[in-house]
mmCIF file of C-alpha atoms and ligand atoms in Angstrom:
data_model
loop_
_atom_site.group_PDB
_atom_site.id
_atom_site.type_symbol
_atom_site.label_atom_id
_atom_site.label_comp_id
_atom_site.label_asym_id
_atom_site.label_seq_id
_atom_site.Cartn_x
_atom_site.Cartn_y
_atom_site.Cartn_z
ATOM 1 C CA UNK I 1355 -22.770 -2.269 -12.009
ATOM 2 C CA UNK I 1356 -24.987 0.416 -13.873
ATOM 3 C CA UNK I 1357 -23.384 3.131 -15.947
ATOM 4 C CA UNK I 1358 -24.663 6.724 -15.852
ATOM 5 C CA UNK I 1359 -23.717 9.589 -18.161
ATOM 6 C CA UNK I 1360 -24.366 13.130 -16.878
ATOM 7 C CA UNK I 1361 -24.214 16.152 -19.216
ATOM 8 C CA UNK I 1362 -23.494 19.166 -17.201
ATOM 9 C CA UNK I 1363 -21.666 17.213 -14.410
ATOM 10 C CA UNK I 1364 -19.623 20.339 -13.493
ATOM 11 C CA UNK I 1365 -22.813 22.263 -12.465
ATOM 12 C CA UNK I 1366 -24.633 22.446 -9.162
ATOM 13 C CA UNK I 1367 -27.033 19.557 -9.901
ATOM 14 C CA UNK I 1368 -24.468 17.565 -11.969
ATOM 15 C CA UNK I 1369 -22.110 17.443 -8.903
ATOM 16 C CA UNK I 1370 -24.769 16.428 -6.356
ATOM 17 C CA UNK I 1371 -26.183 13.889 -8.807
ATOM 18 C CA UNK I 1372 -22.705 12.372 -9.417
ATOM 19 C CA UNK I 1373 -22.155 12.045 -5.690
ATOM 20 C CA UNK I 1374 -25.547 10.506 -5.261
ATOM 21 C CA UNK I 1375 -25.021 7.910 -8.056
ATOM 22 C CA UNK I 1376 -21.496 7.063 -6.853
ATOM 23 C CA UNK I 1377 -23.003 6.220 -3.480
ATOM 24 C CA UNK I 1378 -25.388 3.922 -5.250
ATOM 25 C CA UNK I 1379 -22.511 2.033 -6.819
ATOM 26 C CA UNK I 1380 -22.834 3.462 -10.344
ATOM 27 C CA UNK I 1381 -19.987 3.874 -12.835
ATOM 28 C CA UNK I 1382 -20.359 7.684 -13.383
ATOM 29 C CA UNK I 1383 -19.313 9.465 -16.601
ATOM 30 C CA UNK I 1384 -19.783 13.198 -17.205
ATOM 31 C CA UNK I 1385 -19.335 15.593 -20.055
ATOM 32 C CA UNK I 1386 -17.405 18.751 -19.733
ATOM 33 C CA UNK I 1387 -16.222 21.550 -21.984
ATOM 34 C CA UNK I 1388 -12.734 22.896 -22.481
ATOM 35 C CA UNK I 1389 -12.557 26.378 -20.778
ATOM 36 C CA UNK I 1390 -9.607 28.659 -19.958
ATOM 37 C CA UNK I 1391 -10.329 28.469 -16.192
ATOM 38 C CA UNK I 1392 -10.910 25.784 -13.597
ATOM 39 C CA UNK I 1393 -14.358 24.410 -13.777
ATOM 40 C CA UNK I 1394 -14.188 21.136 -11.790
ATOM 41 C CA UNK I 1395 -14.240 22.985 -8.525
ATOM 42 C CA UNK I 1396 -17.513 21.470 -7.261
ATOM 43 C CA UNK I 1397 -16.416 17.951 -8.040
ATOM 44 C CA UNK I 1398 -13.121 18.664 -6.339
ATOM 45 C CA UNK I 1399 -14.799 20.180 -3.246
ATOM 46 C CA UNK I 1400 -16.921 17.100 -3.033
ATOM 47 C CA UNK I 1401 -13.906 14.949 -3.352
ATOM 48 C CA UNK I 1402 -15.318 12.926 -6.197
ATOM 49 C CA UNK I 1403 -13.352 14.142 -9.217
ATOM 50 C CA UNK I 1404 -11.144 11.089 -9.175
ATOM 51 C CA UNK I 1405 -14.114 8.653 -9.181
ATOM 52 C CA UNK I 1406 -15.843 10.216 -12.130
ATOM 53 C CA UNK I 1407 -14.959 9.606 -15.821
ATOM 54 C CA UNK I 1408 -14.892 12.828 -17.714
ATOM 55 C CA UNK I 1409 -15.375 13.167 -21.448
ATOM 56 C CA UNK I 1410 -15.274 16.267 -23.668
ATOM 57 C CA UNK I 1411 -18.681 17.139 -25.239
ATOM 58 C CA UNK I 1412 -20.568 20.322 -25.958
ATOM 59 C CA UNK I 1413 -24.301 20.493 -26.469
ATOM 60 C CA UNK I 1414 -23.749 22.693 -29.508
ATOM 61 C CA UNK I 1415 -21.556 19.946 -31.168
ATOM 62 C CA UNK I 1416 -23.449 16.918 -32.300
ATOM 63 C CA UNK I 1417 -20.294 14.998 -33.187
ATOM 64 C CA UNK I 1418 -19.022 15.194 -29.648
ATOM 65 C CA UNK I 1419 -22.308 13.952 -28.215
ATOM 66 C CA UNK I 1420 -22.497 11.076 -30.763
ATOM 67 C CA UNK I 1421 -18.963 10.060 -29.856
ATOM 68 C CA UNK I 1422 -19.355 10.023 -26.044
ATOM 69 C CA UNK I 1423 -22.852 8.225 -26.056
ATOM 70 C CA UNK I 1424 -21.609 5.681 -28.608
ATOM 71 C CA UNK I 1425 -18.511 4.982 -26.465
ATOM 72 C CA UNK I 1426 -20.187 4.874 -23.029
ATOM 73 C CA UNK I 1427 -23.539 3.104 -23.902
ATOM 74 C CA UNK I 1428 -24.961 4.302 -20.598
ATOM 75 C CA UNK I 1429 -27.845 2.567 -18.880
ATOM 76 C CA UNK I 1430 -29.026 6.078 -17.828
ATOM 77 C CA UNK I 1431 -28.385 9.575 -19.192
ATOM 78 C CA UNK I 1432 -29.021 12.700 -17.227
ATOM 79 C CA UNK I 1433 -29.333 15.659 -19.544
ATOM 80 C CA UNK I 1434 -28.517 18.563 -17.131
ATOM 81 C CA UNK I 1435 -26.315 20.741 -19.345
ATOM 82 C CA UNK I 1436 -27.766 24.130 -20.280
ATOM 83 C CA UNK I 1437 -27.201 27.866 -20.378
ATOM 84 C CA UNK I 1438 -29.263 27.935 -17.195
ATOM 85 C CA UNK I 1439 -29.160 31.649 -16.082
ATOM 86 C CA UNK I 1440 -32.480 33.329 -17.037
ATOM 87 C CA UNK I 1441 -31.052 36.785 -16.750
ATOM 88 C CA UNK I 1442 -28.388 36.122 -19.293
ATOM 89 C CA UNK I 1443 -30.774 34.476 -21.731
ATOM 90 C CA UNK I 1444 -32.112 37.972 -22.506
ATOM 91 C CA UNK I 1445 -28.588 39.063 -23.519
ATOM 92 C CA UNK I 1446 -27.705 35.865 -25.304
ATOM 93 C CA UNK I 1447 -30.915 34.474 -26.752
ATOM 94 C CA UNK I 1448 -29.312 32.569 -29.618
ATOM 95 C CA UNK I 1449 -26.698 30.835 -27.622
ATOM 96 C CA UNK I 1450 -29.353 29.945 -25.082
ATOM 97 C CA UNK I 1451 -31.704 28.582 -27.778
ATOM 98 C CA UNK I 1452 -28.917 26.630 -29.213
ATOM 99 C CA UNK I 1453 -27.566 25.062 -25.918
ATOM 100 C CA UNK I 1454 -30.768 24.804 -23.812
ATOM 101 C CA UNK I 1455 -33.235 24.130 -26.668
ATOM 102 C CA UNK I 1456 -31.482 22.488 -29.680
ATOM 103 C CA UNK I 1457 -28.791 20.910 -27.309
ATOM 104 C CA UNK I 1458 -31.466 18.658 -25.755
ATOM 105 C CA UNK I 1459 -32.660 17.622 -29.227
ATOM 106 C CA UNK I 1460 -29.027 16.697 -30.111
ATOM 107 C CA UNK I 1461 -28.794 14.477 -27.124
ATOM 108 C CA UNK I 1462 -32.059 12.689 -28.022
ATOM 109 C CA UNK I 1463 -30.952 12.154 -31.495
ATOM 110 C CA UNK I 1464 -27.551 10.748 -30.363
ATOM 111 C CA UNK I 1465 -29.266 8.329 -28.099
ATOM 112 C CA UNK I 1466 -31.806 7.340 -30.789
ATOM 113 C CA UNK I 1467 -28.945 6.531 -33.155
ATOM 114 C CA UNK I 1468 -26.248 5.169 -31.002
ATOM 115 C CA UNK I 1469 -27.683 3.951 -27.700
ATOM 116 C CA UNK I 1470 -31.454 3.371 -28.024
ATOM 117 C CA UNK I 1471 -31.564 1.241 -24.743
ATOM 118 C CA UNK I 1472 -30.474 4.224 -22.599
ATOM 119 C CA UNK I 1473 -33.112 5.766 -20.272
ATOM 120 C CA UNK I 1474 -32.954 9.581 -20.348
ATOM 121 C CA UNK I 1475 -33.756 12.066 -17.607
ATOM 122 C CA UNK I 1476 -34.207 15.466 -19.074
ATOM 123 C CA UNK I 1477 -34.042 18.683 -16.967
ATOM 124 C CA UNK I 1478 -37.160 20.675 -17.800
ATOM 125 C CA UNK I 1479 -37.978 23.792 -15.639
ATOM 126 C CA UNK I 1480 -40.784 25.655 -13.874
ATOM 127 C CA UNK I 1481 -39.588 28.703 -15.827
ATOM 128 C CA UNK I 1482 -41.567 27.084 -18.747
ATOM 129 C CA UNK I 1483 -44.844 28.112 -16.993
ATOM 130 C CA UNK I 1484 -44.409 31.834 -16.955
ATOM 131 C CA UNK I 1485 -46.794 34.052 -15.201
ATOM 132 C CA UNK I 1486 -50.155 32.767 -13.948
ATOM 133 C CA UNK I 1487 -51.613 32.724 -10.518
ATOM 134 C CA UNK I 1488 -52.407 29.021 -10.010
ATOM 135 C CA UNK I 1489 -50.132 26.353 -8.298
ATOM 136 C CA UNK I 1490 -48.449 24.549 -11.210
ATOM 137 C CA UNK I 1491 -48.723 20.875 -11.967
ATOM 138 C CA UNK I 1492 -47.709 18.668 -15.016
ATOM 139 C CA UNK I 1493 -50.774 19.796 -16.995
ATOM 140 C CA UNK I 1494 -50.458 23.472 -16.361
ATOM 141 C CA UNK I 1495 -50.229 25.821 -19.432
ATOM 142 C CA UNK I 1496 -46.714 26.596 -20.685
ATOM 143 C CA UNK I 1497 -46.357 30.368 -21.222
ATOM 144 C CA UNK I 1498 -42.638 31.150 -20.857
ATOM 145 C CA UNK I 1499 -41.497 34.640 -20.039
ATOM 146 C CA UNK I 1500 -37.736 34.465 -21.145
ATOM 147 C CA UNK I 1501 -35.576 33.162 -23.970
ATOM 148 C CA UNK I 1502 -34.429 30.505 -21.366
ATOM 149 C CA UNK I 1503 -38.083 29.439 -20.690
ATOM 150 C CA UNK I 1504 -38.903 29.305 -24.408
ATOM 151 C CA UNK I 1505 -35.824 27.128 -25.017
ATOM 152 C CA UNK I 1506 -36.849 24.759 -22.129
ATOM 153 C CA UNK I 1507 -40.335 24.477 -23.699
ATOM 154 C CA UNK I 1508 -38.838 23.446 -27.011
ATOM 155 C CA UNK I 1509 -36.640 20.809 -25.249
ATOM 156 C CA UNK I 1510 -39.621 19.650 -23.135
ATOM 157 C CA UNK I 1511 -41.911 19.298 -26.184
ATOM 158 C CA UNK I 1512 -39.120 17.462 -28.097
ATOM 159 C CA UNK I 1513 -38.708 15.045 -25.266
ATOM 160 C CA UNK I 1514 -42.378 14.321 -25.266
ATOM 161 C CA UNK I 1515 -42.383 13.923 -29.076
ATOM 162 C CA UNK I 1516 -39.401 11.521 -29.143
ATOM 163 C CA UNK I 1517 -41.019 9.532 -26.260
ATOM 164 C CA UNK I 1518 -44.172 9.140 -28.249
ATOM 165 C CA UNK I 1519 -42.784 8.755 -31.798
ATOM 166 C CA UNK I 1520 -39.770 6.570 -31.210
ATOM 167 C CA UNK I 1521 -40.819 4.790 -28.050
ATOM 168 C CA UNK I 1522 -37.842 6.234 -26.149
ATOM 169 C CA UNK I 1523 -37.649 6.261 -22.381
ATOM 170 C CA UNK I 1524 -37.309 9.996 -21.709
ATOM 171 C CA UNK I 1525 -38.648 11.391 -18.425
ATOM 172 C CA UNK I 1526 -38.798 15.118 -17.707
ATOM 173 C CA UNK I 1527 -38.358 16.589 -14.332
ATOM 174 C CA UNK I 1528 -40.149 19.968 -14.167
ATOM 175 C CA UNK I 1529 -37.946 21.174 -11.323
ATOM 176 C CA UNK I 1530 -38.689 24.391 -9.364
ATOM 177 C CA UNK I 1531 -35.839 26.419 -8.095
ATOM 178 C CA UNK I 1532 -33.366 24.478 -6.058
ATOM 179 C CA UNK I 1533 -30.407 25.877 -4.247
ATOM 180 C CA UNK I 1534 -27.412 24.837 -2.186
ATOM 181 C CA UNK I 1535 -23.927 25.983 -1.014
ATOM 182 C CA UNK I 1536 -22.854 24.900 -4.570
ATOM 183 C CA UNK I 1537 -25.388 27.195 -6.358
ATOM 184 C CA UNK I 1538 -23.682 29.521 -8.968
ATOM 185 C CA UNK I 1539 -22.808 32.929 -7.415
ATOM 186 C CA UNK I 1540 -25.107 34.897 -9.785
ATOM 187 C CA UNK I 1541 -28.373 33.265 -8.710
ATOM 188 C CA UNK I 1542 -30.160 35.408 -6.150
ATOM 189 C CA UNK I 1543 -29.989 33.195 -3.171
ATOM 190 C CA UNK I 1544 -26.274 32.497 -3.344
ATOM 191 C CA UNK I 1545 -25.632 36.146 -4.339
ATOM 192 C CA UNK I 1546 -27.257 37.118 -1.040
ATOM 193 C CA UNK I 1547 -25.589 34.474 1.222
ATOM 194 C CA UNK I 1548 -22.115 35.182 -0.317
ATOM 195 C CA UNK I 1549 -22.619 38.890 0.245
ATOM 196 C CA UNK I 1550 -23.803 38.366 3.797
ATOM 197 C CA UNK I 1551 -20.596 36.539 4.514
ATOM 198 C CA UNK I 1552 -18.430 39.289 3.005
ATOM 199 C CA UNK I 1553 -20.303 42.077 4.739
ATOM 200 C CA UNK I 1554 -20.072 40.294 8.100
ATOM 201 C CA UNK I 1555 -16.213 40.001 7.593
ATOM 202 C CA UNK I 1556 -16.040 43.745 6.631
ATOM 203 C CA UNK I 1557 -14.982 42.822 3.032
ATOM 204 C CA UNK I 1558 -17.943 44.307 1.323
ATOM 205 C CA UNK I 1559 -20.337 47.138 2.304
ATOM 206 C CA UNK I 1560 -23.490 46.615 0.228
ATOM 207 C CA UNK I 1561 -25.228 44.319 -2.170
ATOM 208 C CA UNK I 1562 -27.106 45.453 -5.273
ATOM 209 C CA UNK I 1563 -30.211 43.562 -6.189
ATOM 210 C CA UNK I 1564 -33.239 43.847 -8.584
ATOM 211 C CA UNK I 1565 -36.836 42.876 -8.022
ATOM 212 C CA UNK I 1566 -37.229 41.953 -4.419
ATOM 213 C CA UNK I 1567 -41.010 41.207 -4.735
ATOM 214 C CA UNK I 1568 -40.513 38.146 -6.984
ATOM 215 C CA UNK I 1569 -41.488 34.892 -5.245
ATOM 216 C CA UNK I 1570 -39.955 31.475 -5.894
ATOM 217 C CA UNK I 1571 -40.475 27.853 -4.634
ATOM 218 C CA UNK I 1572 -37.036 27.208 -3.274
ATOM 219 C CA UNK I 1573 -35.932 23.619 -2.366
ATOM 220 C CA UNK I 1574 -32.627 21.941 -1.734
ATOM 221 C CA UNK I 1575 -30.579 20.541 -4.660
ATOM 222 C CA UNK I 1576 -29.519 17.518 -2.731
ATOM 223 C CA UNK I 1577 -33.208 16.449 -2.374
ATOM 224 C CA UNK I 1578 -34.050 17.168 -6.058
ATOM 225 C CA UNK I 1579 -31.269 14.995 -7.596
ATOM 226 C CA UNK I 1580 -32.732 11.993 -5.782
ATOM 227 C CA UNK I 1581 -36.113 12.631 -7.704
ATOM 228 C CA UNK I 1582 -34.148 12.532 -11.028
ATOM 229 C CA UNK I 1583 -32.837 9.072 -10.155
ATOM 230 C CA UNK I 1584 -36.251 7.816 -8.905
ATOM 231 C CA UNK I 1585 -37.830 8.838 -12.360
ATOM 232 C CA UNK I 1586 -35.369 6.575 -14.157
ATOM 233 C CA UNK I 1587 -36.118 3.611 -11.854
ATOM 234 C CA UNK I 1588 -39.784 3.485 -13.116
ATOM 235 C CA UNK I 1589 -40.980 1.149 -15.839
ATOM 236 C CA UNK I 1590 -42.548 3.877 -17.941
ATOM 237 C CA UNK I 1591 -41.276 7.496 -18.728
ATOM 238 C CA UNK I 1592 -43.383 10.342 -17.675
ATOM 239 C CA UNK I 1593 -43.263 14.025 -16.533
ATOM 240 C CA UNK I 1594 -42.957 15.097 -12.859
ATOM 241 C CA UNK I 1595 -43.170 18.404 -10.995
ATOM 242 C CA UNK I 1596 -40.505 18.604 -8.230
ATOM 243 C CA UNK I 1597 -41.065 21.386 -5.706
ATOM 244 C CA UNK I 1598 -41.781 22.207 -2.106
ATOM 245 C CA UNK I 1599 -45.272 23.604 -2.604
ATOM 246 C CA UNK I 1600 -44.554 26.948 -0.912
ATOM 247 C CA UNK I 1601 -43.101 30.107 -2.238
ATOM 248 C CA UNK I 1602 -41.134 33.024 -0.616
ATOM 249 C CA UNK I 1603 -40.157 36.516 -1.910
ATOM 250 C CA UNK I 1604 -36.561 37.501 -2.488
ATOM 251 C CA UNK I 1605 -37.223 40.087 0.319
ATOM 252 C CA UNK I 1606 -38.108 37.278 2.727
ATOM 253 C CA UNK I 1607 -34.862 35.388 1.808
ATOM 254 C CA UNK I 1608 -32.959 38.675 2.409
ATOM 255 C CA UNK I 1609 -34.730 39.120 5.807
ATOM 256 C CA UNK I 1610 -34.064 35.548 6.937
ATOM 257 C CA UNK I 1611 -30.359 35.533 5.729
ATOM 258 C CA UNK I 1612 -29.490 38.939 7.353
ATOM 259 C CA UNK I 1613 -31.265 38.249 10.624
ATOM 260 C CA UNK I 1614 -29.754 34.788 10.972
ATOM 261 C CA UNK I 1615 -26.206 36.081 10.326
ATOM 262 C CA UNK I 1616 -26.646 38.693 13.104
ATOM 263 C CA UNK I 1617 -26.314 41.660 10.722
ATOM 264 C CA UNK I 1618 -29.951 42.618 11.455
ATOM 265 C CA UNK I 1619 -32.041 44.715 9.051
ATOM 266 C CA UNK I 1620 -31.207 44.043 5.446
ATOM 267 C CA UNK I 1621 -32.347 47.479 4.383
ATOM 268 C CA UNK I 1622 -29.070 48.900 5.809
ATOM 269 C CA UNK I 1623 -27.012 46.796 3.290
ATOM 270 C CA UNK I 1624 -29.097 46.587 0.042
ATOM 271 C CA UNK I 1625 -29.181 48.933 -3.035
ATOM 272 C CA UNK I 1626 -31.702 48.493 -5.797
ATOM 273 C CA UNK I 1627 -30.117 48.508 -9.298
ATOM 274 C CA UNK I 1628 -32.269 48.644 -12.450
ATOM 275 C CA UNK I 1629 -29.844 46.403 -14.275
ATOM 276 C CA UNK I 1630 -30.886 43.309 -12.335
ATOM 277 C CA UNK I 1631 -34.549 43.852 -13.422
ATOM 278 C CA UNK I 1632 -35.513 41.618 -16.282
ATOM 279 C CA UNK I 1633 -37.450 42.754 -19.462
ATOM 280 C CA UNK I 1634 -40.096 40.251 -18.413
ATOM 281 C CA UNK I 1635 -40.502 38.781 -14.972
ATOM 282 C CA UNK I 1636 -42.388 35.841 -13.309
ATOM 283 C CA UNK I 1637 -43.937 37.192 -10.211
ATOM 284 C CA UNK I 1638 -44.592 33.933 -8.297
ATOM 285 C CA UNK I 1639 -43.878 30.225 -8.960
ATOM 286 C CA UNK I 1640 -45.275 27.471 -6.775
ATOM 287 C CA UNK I 1641 -45.392 23.861 -7.605
ATOM 288 C CA UNK I 1642 -47.618 20.944 -6.717
ATOM 289 C CA UNK I 1643 -45.377 17.820 -6.298
ATOM 290 C CA UNK I 1644 -48.280 15.367 -5.379
ATOM 291 C CA UNK I 1645 -47.842 13.273 -8.596
ATOM 292 C CA UNK I 1646 -44.100 12.636 -7.649
ATOM 293 C CA UNK I 1647 -45.104 11.836 -4.078
ATOM 294 C CA UNK I 1648 -47.735 9.356 -5.275
ATOM 295 C CA UNK I 1649 -45.776 7.617 -8.068
ATOM 296 C CA UNK I 1650 -42.169 8.041 -7.079
ATOM 297 C CA UNK I 1651 -42.562 8.209 -3.207
ATOM 298 C CA UNK I 1652 -40.583 11.498 -3.339
ATOM 299 C CA UNK I 1653 -40.976 14.462 -1.089
ATOM 300 C CA UNK I 1654 -38.623 17.311 -0.170
ATOM 301 C CA UNK I 1655 -36.722 16.839 3.120
ATOM 302 C CA UNK I 1656 -35.049 20.216 3.787
ATOM 303 C CA UNK I 1657 -37.212 23.126 4.866
ATOM 304 C CA UNK I 1658 -36.811 26.645 3.424
ATOM 305 C CA UNK I 1659 -35.429 28.064 6.765
ATOM 306 C CA UNK I 1660 -32.867 25.255 7.032
ATOM 307 C CA UNK I 1661 -31.786 25.861 3.461
ATOM 308 C CA UNK I 1662 -31.184 29.674 4.197
ATOM 309 C CA UNK I 1663 -29.180 28.722 7.357
ATOM 310 C CA UNK I 1664 -27.094 26.150 5.516
ATOM 311 C CA UNK I 1665 -26.090 28.583 2.787
ATOM 312 C CA UNK I 1666 -25.348 31.437 5.178
ATOM 313 C CA UNK I 1667 -23.254 29.166 7.428
ATOM 314 C CA UNK I 1668 -21.451 27.546 4.560
ATOM 315 C CA UNK I 1669 -20.648 30.889 2.807
ATOM 316 C CA UNK I 1670 -19.353 32.386 6.078
ATOM 317 C CA UNK I 1671 -16.892 29.531 6.529
ATOM 318 C CA UNK I 1672 -15.873 29.704 2.860
ATOM 319 C CA UNK I 1673 -15.223 33.500 3.039
ATOM 320 C CA UNK I 1674 -13.284 33.097 6.384
ATOM 321 C CA UNK I 1675 -10.965 30.953 4.281
ATOM 322 C CA UNK I 1676 -11.013 33.351 1.277
ATOM 323 C CA UNK I 1677 -12.593 30.804 -0.890
ATOM 324 C CA UNK I 1678 -15.489 32.773 -2.529
ATOM 325 C CA UNK I 1679 -14.707 34.315 -5.885
ATOM 326 C CA UNK I 1680 -14.856 38.098 -6.185
ATOM 327 C CA UNK I 1681 -16.388 38.179 -9.604
ATOM 328 C CA UNK I 1682 -19.967 39.028 -8.704
HETATM 329 P P1 NAP U 1732 -25.624 25.052 -13.632
HETATM 330 O O1 NAP U 1732 -25.030 25.064 -12.319
HETATM 331 O O2 NAP U 1732 -25.644 26.313 -14.431
HETATM 332 O O3 NAP U 1732 -24.914 23.935 -14.547
HETATM 333 C C1 NAP U 1732 -25.120 23.908 -15.996
HETATM 334 C C2 NAP U 1732 -24.225 22.922 -16.510
HETATM 335 O O4 NAP U 1732 -24.294 22.834 -17.954
HETATM 336 C C3 NAP U 1732 -22.657 23.137 -16.275
HETATM 337 O O5 NAP U 1732 -22.020 21.870 -16.021
HETATM 338 C C4 NAP U 1732 -22.147 23.742 -17.600
HETATM 339 O O6 NAP U 1732 -20.805 23.599 -17.844
HETATM 340 C C5 NAP U 1732 -23.041 22.958 -18.540
HETATM 341 N N1 NAP U 1732 -22.986 23.629 -19.936
HETATM 342 C C6 NAP U 1732 -23.293 24.925 -20.175
HETATM 343 N N2 NAP U 1732 -23.294 25.070 -21.516
HETATM 344 C C7 NAP U 1732 -22.911 23.877 -22.055
HETATM 345 C C8 NAP U 1732 -22.630 23.468 -23.393
HETATM 346 N N3 NAP U 1732 -22.766 24.318 -24.482
HETATM 347 N N4 NAP U 1732 -22.307 22.225 -23.594
HETATM 348 C C9 NAP U 1732 -22.075 21.383 -22.547
HETATM 349 N N5 NAP U 1732 -22.360 21.613 -21.226
HETATM 350 C C10 NAP U 1732 -22.702 22.977 -21.049
HETATM 351 O O7 NAP U 1732 -27.194 24.547 -13.573
HETATM 352 P P2 NAP U 1732 -27.898 23.699 -12.571
HETATM 353 O O8 NAP U 1732 -28.517 24.506 -11.557
HETATM 354 O O9 NAP U 1732 -27.019 22.532 -12.046
HETATM 355 O O10 NAP U 1732 -29.103 23.067 -13.264
HETATM 356 C C11 NAP U 1732 -29.033 21.775 -14.065
HETATM 357 C C12 NAP U 1732 -30.137 21.715 -15.141
HETATM 358 O O11 NAP U 1732 -31.352 21.822 -14.481
HETATM 359 C C13 NAP U 1732 -30.071 22.797 -16.198
HETATM 360 O O12 NAP U 1732 -30.525 22.236 -17.386
HETATM 361 C C14 NAP U 1732 -30.993 23.837 -15.631
HETATM 362 O O13 NAP U 1732 -31.535 24.667 -16.719
HETATM 363 C C15 NAP U 1732 -32.118 22.990 -15.045
HETATM 364 N N6 NAP U 1732 -32.938 23.456 -13.952
HETATM 365 C C16 NAP U 1732 -32.269 24.048 -12.790
HETATM 366 C C17 NAP U 1732 -33.025 24.551 -11.798
HETATM 367 C C18 NAP U 1732 -32.356 25.083 -10.618
HETATM 368 O O14 NAP U 1732 -33.098 25.787 -9.815
HETATM 369 N N7 NAP U 1732 -31.098 24.838 -10.304
HETATM 370 C C19 NAP U 1732 -34.406 24.423 -11.875
HETATM 371 C C20 NAP U 1732 -35.023 23.873 -12.958
HETATM 372 C C21 NAP U 1732 -34.217 23.414 -14.059
HETATM 373 P P3 NAP U 1732 -19.737 24.613 -17.347
HETATM 374 O O15 NAP U 1732 -19.390 24.295 -15.927
HETATM 375 O O16 NAP U 1732 -18.563 24.399 -18.241
HETATM 376 O O17 NAP U 1732 -20.272 25.981 -17.491
HETATM 377 N N1 GDD U 1733 -30.156 36.436 -10.225
HETATM 378 C C1 GDD U 1733 -30.655 37.534 -9.634
HETATM 379 N N2 GDD U 1733 -29.869 38.528 -9.281
HETATM 380 N N3 GDD U 1733 -32.012 37.554 -9.492
HETATM 381 C C2 GDD U 1733 -32.552 38.572 -8.786
HETATM 382 C C3 GDD U 1733 -31.789 39.624 -8.376
HETATM 383 C C4 GDD U 1733 -30.399 39.689 -8.612
HETATM 384 O O1 GDD U 1733 -29.671 40.623 -8.234
HETATM 385 N N4 GDD U 1733 -32.549 40.547 -7.744
HETATM 386 C C5 GDD U 1733 -33.862 40.021 -7.785
HETATM 387 N N5 GDD U 1733 -33.844 38.823 -8.401
HETATM 388 C C6 GDD U 1733 -35.034 37.927 -8.658
HETATM 389 C C7 GDD U 1733 -35.105 37.616 -10.207
HETATM 390 O O2 GDD U 1733 -35.610 38.664 -10.983
HETATM 391 C C8 GDD U 1733 -36.060 36.350 -10.075
HETATM 392 O O3 GDD U 1733 -37.356 36.792 -10.050
HETATM 393 C C9 GDD U 1733 -35.641 35.783 -8.804
HETATM 394 O O4 GDD U 1733 -34.860 36.761 -8.039
HETATM 395 C C10 GDD U 1733 -34.871 34.444 -8.835
HETATM 396 O O5 GDD U 1733 -33.828 34.641 -9.754
HETATM 397 P P1 GDD U 1733 -32.584 33.554 -10.032
HETATM 398 O O6 GDD U 1733 -31.983 33.193 -8.732
HETATM 399 O O7 GDD U 1733 -31.741 34.110 -11.066
HETATM 400 O O8 GDD U 1733 -33.430 32.329 -10.555
HETATM 401 P P2 GDD U 1733 -34.528 32.136 -11.648
HETATM 402 O O9 GDD U 1733 -35.825 31.935 -11.021
HETATM 403 O O10 GDD U 1733 -34.576 33.233 -12.609
HETATM 404 O O11 GDD U 1733 -34.096 30.813 -12.426
HETATM 405 C C11 GDD U 1733 -33.706 29.652 -11.767
HETATM 406 O O12 GDD U 1733 -34.748 28.785 -11.540
HETATM 407 C C12 GDD U 1733 -35.287 28.205 -12.660
HETATM 408 C C13 GDD U 1733 -36.498 27.365 -12.284
HETATM 409 O O13 GDD U 1733 -37.684 28.200 -12.048
HETATM 410 C C14 GDD U 1733 -32.532 29.011 -12.601
HETATM 411 O O14 GDD U 1733 -31.973 27.984 -11.740
HETATM 412 C C15 GDD U 1733 -33.087 28.329 -13.797
HETATM 413 O O15 GDD U 1733 -32.069 27.627 -14.458
HETATM 414 C C16 GDD U 1733 -34.309 27.419 -13.472
HETATM 415 O O16 GDD U 1733 -34.826 26.731 -14.593
#
């Protein structure tokens, strides 16, 4: 039986990945942090919390990472933990750099010192590319447009450096946006689908949003965690773009979600609020996943329209049972 350690197991991707690895027969460990509120809700909803081994560790605390990596000696480490919300990275740039940038370096150092045989998957991001018109691949220029993007570039370059300098197996997945019913409520897709559910049930009148013109390459998280695992089944570490190859605007997502729900024209329900605009924005992100298709045999399964419907349907059922938080 192989052992895997997931940093960030409580997040969207961590929970999907844990479920996937359990289905493959892995002994799954995950790191989590002490908080004053419940944070295992995704693992509990997926009914896998009792099958995973949880260990305290924080990406800002080298000792905690050393301890867990030394103890578990995993065959595979998936470094998913991060301050992952781009909007907040403008308000908390130091924290974001510390967790999302330096935090990855701390994981690589802990593995180098205490478990050099472990293969590492590192979660890089399409946010590293910033603004430019072309379809992005593994060789596209990195020109980040947020403190989060800058931090991800630091971690990505560190991963490449450690791979080359110390012969470590570190593969980087350059993942484009991926969503699901387990997406955090602050990200725009889930913000929209959770609001649609509340509006439909007469529990909310309007939703406030920012830049509706921005376009993103939205895929399904369940498809994307499979690509992470595939990268670690290769003989050599490498970098891979994981995407769908098409982008849609926030306005298009709104249109599809409101029409599908039966509420009709989104314009009757949306306010534009300046506070959701970012100091610097990426207009459009589209990825070319042909390298992943050729080498890993990976391609996305779920289509964009299906993803919108899945998120609308799930949020409606959740809200009927009063299970969506009211924080956002
Ligand atoms: P997420 O839902 O925000 O999950 C982030 C995870 O990191 C959570 O488990 C969180 O723990 C943990 N974390 C945050 N700060 C930490 C710290 N200081 N120490 C230890 N753990 C910490 O993010 P996601 O969508 O699953 O994304 C997973 C990874 O992929 C992230 O690195 C993200 O930047 C990257 N990525 C995501 C996408 C996407 O579209 N989803 C695209 C490209 C790259 P708590 O539950 O305690 O907060
Ligand atoms: N969150 C949010 N809230 N975004 C809004 C809103 C709003 O009210 N209104 C418009 N947007 C726009 C944002 O300005 C952005 O252009 C787009 O919707 C998507 O925003 P998010 O869903 O917050 O995602 P993101 O693209 O900034 O970042 C996500 O994808 C990255 C990969 O490209 C995150 O998952 C990152 O962790 C990930 O690396």
